[in-house]
Amino acid sequence: MTALVAARPGVGNPWAAFLVRRLGRLLVSLAVLVTLAFGMIHLIPGDPVRAALGVTAPPELVDARREALGLNDPLGTQFVNYLRALFSGDLGISMSSGVPVSETIGQRLPATASLAIAAFVVVMLIAVPLGLGMAVLTRGGRRRGSELGFTSTSAMIAAIPEFLLAVGLVFVFGVSLGWFPVAGRGGASSYVLPVLALSLGPALLLARMVRVEALAVLDQDFVRTARAKRLPPLRVYLRHVFPNALTSTLTIGGLLLSGMIVGTVLVENVFAWPGMGMTIVSSILAKDYPVVQGIVLVYGAAVLLVNLVVDVLLAVADPRSTIREG
């Protein structure tokens, strides 16, 4: 019996069990995502090809396009062909341009990825120092005015939708002051306004979370012991306070990054950013469903992968947590 238990994968090894659970959950989520993306074109009322080509398109062209897309095949055959093409990297052909969807995504993905990554870096650079600093300043009920100003201002800004914040930034810093370009992707200055629109609200929201967690850690006995040893304050905060407040920061940070990936859709359209967000909106308007399917798959897969990476980082940061035990 002992040999059988030892032979079972994951038994006695919490890391193996954790990875099996998370990878299994990822595969199930990907399967649901692929199924929903496939069903998208079939849930649209009417004929999607006719909708894309217009009511004046000749029937011969409509039939030829349906045949090229495989929409005349039985639904089960279409799904099998869709999976086969997907595993081979074929996301279909654009109805509007005739260009492969994978090529369109390959051209647009770097702009979206660079915007989301830059925004996430700015979020962490703002939120962590600001949250720790406010926790130190307002510990023990001190500086009530600063605490009230920080919490109310951060809540108000975080509640503003990203596209409204983007419009406000364009008007103030682009149109009125002329400090930054308001459209297109060029040099470093073109990143300033879209990155701020994406990161400002999440940064302040995360800073509030960091402050709450840091306040709880500052009251722990090991922090008092570190202070009793007369360690430098910066060392106490960086080596004792911040690592113990990291778990919640990673959790919220991962959720914010997932939200920022999706938020690029609206922000890109405000700033005419040549990424996938602007492409999916134009494809929806043009009823170019293969492109919409491909971009939905990329966005969904990106969010799922971010969640997986965050779970792994949480397990590394806190091996005793239920993330590895549950």
XYZ file of C-alpha atoms in Angstrom:
326
model
C 0.000 0.000 0.000
C 2.817 2.390 0.834
C 4.379 1.789 -2.560
C 1.077 2.505 -4.291
C 0.605 5.746 -2.406
C 4.152 6.824 -3.172
C 3.608 6.065 -6.844
C 0.554 8.247 -7.129
C 1.487 11.641 -8.673
C 1.330 14.576 -6.329
C 0.897 12.548 -3.093
C 3.356 13.787 -0.516
C 4.488 16.560 -2.825
C 2.371 19.693 -2.351
C 4.081 21.483 -5.245
C 3.218 18.709 -7.694
C -0.382 18.593 -6.455
C -0.624 22.374 -6.676
C 0.699 22.460 -10.254
C -1.592 19.627 -11.342
C -4.631 21.443 -9.905
C -3.725 24.779 -11.447
C -2.839 23.363 -14.863
C -6.034 21.320 -14.864
C -8.048 24.420 -14.034
C -6.245 26.324 -16.792
C -7.016 23.623 -19.368
C -10.703 23.567 -18.404
C -10.894 27.367 -18.613
C -9.174 27.343 -22.008
C -11.617 24.711 -23.249
C -14.563 26.861 -22.157
C -12.975 29.921 -23.767
C -12.402 28.134 -27.095
C -15.963 26.753 -27.087
C -17.469 30.185 -26.422
C -15.297 31.779 -29.117
C -16.441 29.118 -31.595
C -20.084 29.578 -30.625
C -19.870 33.348 -31.024
C -20.370 33.288 -34.779
C -23.290 30.853 -34.462
C -25.108 32.829 -31.766
C -25.363 35.934 -33.930
C -28.909 36.320 -35.294
C -29.108 35.941 -39.050
C -26.335 35.106 -41.482
C -22.975 36.472 -40.262
C -21.507 36.337 -43.775
C -24.418 38.310 -45.209
C -24.090 40.787 -42.321
C -20.381 41.205 -43.029
C -20.690 41.565 -46.818
C -23.815 43.721 -46.751
C -27.318 43.307 -48.082
C -26.265 44.258 -51.617
C -23.687 41.457 -51.952
C -24.619 38.946 -54.671
C -25.777 35.520 -53.444
C -22.921 33.812 -55.287
C -20.351 35.781 -53.273
C -22.151 35.018 -50.021
C -22.290 31.300 -50.796
C -18.628 31.242 -51.817
C -17.591 32.988 -48.603
C -19.705 30.625 -46.469
C -18.108 27.671 -48.212
C -14.619 29.112 -47.669
C -15.352 29.581 -43.965
C -16.819 26.074 -43.674
C -20.166 27.384 -42.453
C -22.073 24.981 -44.722
C -20.670 21.951 -42.865
C -22.506 20.304 -39.935
C -21.886 22.039 -36.606
C -19.867 19.143 -35.165
C -17.640 19.069 -38.244
C -17.130 22.819 -37.992
C -16.056 22.513 -34.351
C -13.580 19.709 -35.101
C -12.141 21.687 -38.019
C -11.949 24.775 -35.815
C -9.984 22.892 -33.137
C -7.695 21.327 -35.725
C -6.940 24.718 -37.269
C -6.497 26.290 -33.834
C -3.898 23.739 -32.753
C -2.009 24.353 -35.990
C -1.981 28.115 -35.349
C -4.612 28.940 -37.976
C -7.124 31.449 -36.593
C -8.929 31.919 -39.887
C -9.072 34.601 -42.546
C -10.383 38.137 -42.121
C -13.664 38.706 -43.959
C -12.775 42.319 -44.645
C -9.134 42.213 -45.722
C -8.552 38.561 -46.600
C -5.445 38.629 -44.375
C -4.896 35.714 -41.953
C -6.140 36.582 -38.466
C -2.875 35.353 -36.911
C -0.973 37.855 -39.044
C -3.257 40.701 -37.961
C -2.861 39.752 -34.288
C 0.912 39.415 -34.715
C 1.052 42.978 -36.015
C -1.180 44.430 -33.281
C -0.177 42.403 -30.227
C 3.183 44.158 -29.510
C 1.490 47.562 -29.206
C -1.115 46.242 -26.756
C 1.407 44.195 -24.759
C 3.833 47.103 -24.414
C 1.014 49.363 -23.211
C -0.294 46.867 -20.636
C 3.178 45.984 -19.319
C 4.209 49.644 -19.031
C 0.985 50.423 -17.171
C 1.523 47.523 -14.759
C 5.093 48.629 -14.018
C 3.850 52.160 -13.301
C 1.126 50.744 -11.020
C 3.665 48.861 -8.920
C 6.130 51.782 -8.831
C 3.387 54.082 -7.547
C 1.328 51.762 -5.357
C 3.996 50.011 -3.270
C 5.988 53.062 -2.099
C 2.829 55.157 -1.675
C 1.012 52.453 0.293
C 4.003 51.743 2.554
C 4.634 55.450 3.072
C 1.023 56.162 4.023
C 1.016 53.179 6.396
C 4.100 54.526 8.181
C 2.752 58.089 8.299
C -0.731 57.177 9.533
C 0.179 54.302 11.881
C -1.522 54.434 15.247
C -4.113 56.998 14.166
C -1.601 59.738 13.438
C -2.114 62.386 10.747
C -5.844 61.928 10.379
C -5.990 64.652 7.756
C -3.450 62.925 5.528
C -5.251 59.613 5.919
C -8.625 61.136 5.041
C -7.180 63.006 2.063
C -5.442 59.915 0.743
C -8.384 57.541 1.108
C -10.981 59.943 -0.305
C -8.818 61.092 -3.231
C -7.762 57.569 -4.153
C -11.344 56.282 -3.967
C -12.617 59.127 -6.128
C -9.958 58.690 -8.842
C -10.200 54.886 -8.817
C -13.956 55.165 -9.422
C -13.482 57.093 -12.680
C -13.800 54.789 -15.721
C -10.590 54.468 -17.694
C -11.991 55.921 -20.890
C -13.315 59.022 -19.068
C -9.942 59.497 -17.398
C -8.316 59.098 -20.810
C -10.552 61.780 -22.310
C -9.748 64.127 -19.410
C -5.996 63.562 -19.796
C -6.245 64.228 -23.532
C -8.094 67.491 -22.955
C -5.798 68.788 -20.201
C -2.326 67.594 -21.175
C -2.776 67.072 -24.885
C -5.178 69.706 -26.210
C -4.949 72.507 -23.615
C -1.283 72.304 -22.592
C 0.091 70.474 -25.629
C 2.634 68.569 -23.546
C 2.021 65.106 -24.993
C 0.679 63.669 -28.251
C -2.949 62.641 -28.124
C -3.012 59.924 -30.789
C -0.828 57.227 -32.287
C 2.157 55.238 -31.095
C 5.464 56.986 -31.562
C 8.255 57.728 -29.127
C 8.274 57.522 -25.361
C 6.067 60.616 -25.021
C 3.198 58.849 -26.816
C 3.043 56.307 -23.963
C 2.577 58.857 -21.177
C -1.130 59.624 -21.460
C -2.420 56.109 -22.301
C -0.259 54.564 -19.577
C -1.532 57.091 -17.039
C -5.125 56.469 -18.121
C -4.639 52.739 -17.568
C -2.563 52.850 -14.395
C -3.658 55.822 -12.277
C -6.860 54.339 -10.860
C -5.461 50.827 -10.263
C -2.303 52.295 -8.687
C -4.273 54.259 -6.106
C -6.559 51.304 -5.429
C -3.587 49.007 -4.895
C -1.879 51.621 -2.719
C -4.875 51.532 -0.380
C -4.587 47.748 -0.159
C -0.849 47.932 0.514
C -1.460 50.491 3.251
C -4.055 48.297 4.988
C -1.838 45.213 4.844
C 1.243 47.145 5.968
C -0.644 48.616 8.948
C -1.547 45.092 10.058
C 2.064 43.929 9.698
C 3.466 46.956 11.555
C 1.616 45.831 14.690
C 3.139 42.344 14.645
C 5.627 41.213 17.292
C 8.453 40.501 14.833
C 8.360 44.137 13.664
C 8.592 45.330 17.262
C 11.534 42.966 17.759
C 13.270 44.346 14.680
C 12.806 47.880 15.994
C 14.063 46.824 19.442
C 17.259 45.642 17.756
C 17.676 49.217 16.456
C 17.690 48.145 12.833
C 17.545 51.009 10.311
C 13.911 51.945 9.564
C 14.340 51.390 5.821
C 15.606 47.869 6.469
C 12.675 47.162 8.771
C 10.164 48.287 6.147
C 11.796 46.565 3.169
C 12.898 43.287 4.782
C 10.197 42.730 7.388
C 7.075 44.749 6.565
C 6.840 44.607 2.779
C 7.505 40.849 2.278
C 4.793 39.999 4.795
C 2.329 42.315 3.057
C 3.231 40.861 -0.340
C 0.554 38.159 -0.541
C -2.425 40.488 -0.812
C -0.431 42.851 -3.004
C 0.255 40.052 -5.494
C -3.373 38.929 -5.452
C -4.784 42.391 -6.103
C -1.948 43.189 -8.516
C -2.790 40.137 -10.613
C -6.459 41.094 -10.739
C -5.527 44.637 -11.727
C -3.219 43.401 -14.486
C -6.032 41.242 -15.861
C -8.309 44.265 -15.753
C -5.735 46.440 -17.477
C -5.367 43.920 -20.305
C -9.091 44.208 -20.975
C -9.051 47.970 -20.292
C -6.678 48.521 -23.199
C -9.677 48.093 -25.537
C -11.259 51.421 -24.527
C -8.027 53.304 -23.909
C -6.585 52.328 -27.291
C -9.656 53.691 -29.036
C -9.399 57.013 -27.199
C -5.745 57.438 -28.180
C -5.983 55.764 -31.621
C -3.396 53.285 -30.361
C -2.630 50.704 -33.089
C -3.202 47.653 -30.923
C -5.681 44.824 -30.582
C -8.186 46.958 -28.679
C -8.721 49.300 -31.609
C -8.711 46.345 -34.007
C -11.441 44.432 -32.180
C -13.734 47.471 -32.092
C -13.274 48.138 -35.815
C -13.802 44.422 -36.510
C -17.048 44.401 -34.514
C -18.285 47.409 -36.454
C -17.292 45.739 -39.734
C -18.807 42.413 -38.577
C -15.464 40.726 -39.234
C -16.162 37.795 -36.914
C -13.005 35.684 -37.509
C -10.869 38.617 -36.340
C -13.142 39.158 -33.321
C -12.890 35.442 -32.461
C -9.102 35.465 -32.663
C -8.670 38.576 -30.529
C -11.158 37.309 -27.919
C -9.096 34.124 -27.666
C -5.876 36.104 -27.185
C -7.386 38.389 -24.525
C -8.956 35.457 -22.674
C -5.789 33.357 -22.782
C -3.742 36.324 -21.524
C -6.042 36.796 -18.521
C -5.925 33.065 -17.696
C -2.122 32.976 -17.927
C -1.814 36.043 -15.691
C -3.999 34.321 -13.081
C -1.833 31.191 -13.279
C 1.393 33.181 -12.846
C -0.081 35.048 -9.856
C -1.109 31.757 -8.219
C 2.415 30.384 -8.649
C 3.982 33.560 -7.240
C 1.623 33.427 -4.258
C 2.597 29.820 -3.602
C 6.283 30.794 -3.733
C 5.770 33.815 -1.463
C 3.653 31.931 1.097
C 4.213 28.146 0.917
C 2.025 27.596 3.983
C -1.051 29.129 2.376
C -4.081 27.146 1.294
C -3.074 27.823 -2.309
C -0.739 24.830 -2.073
C -2.715 22.874 0.524
C -6.299 23.220 -0.682
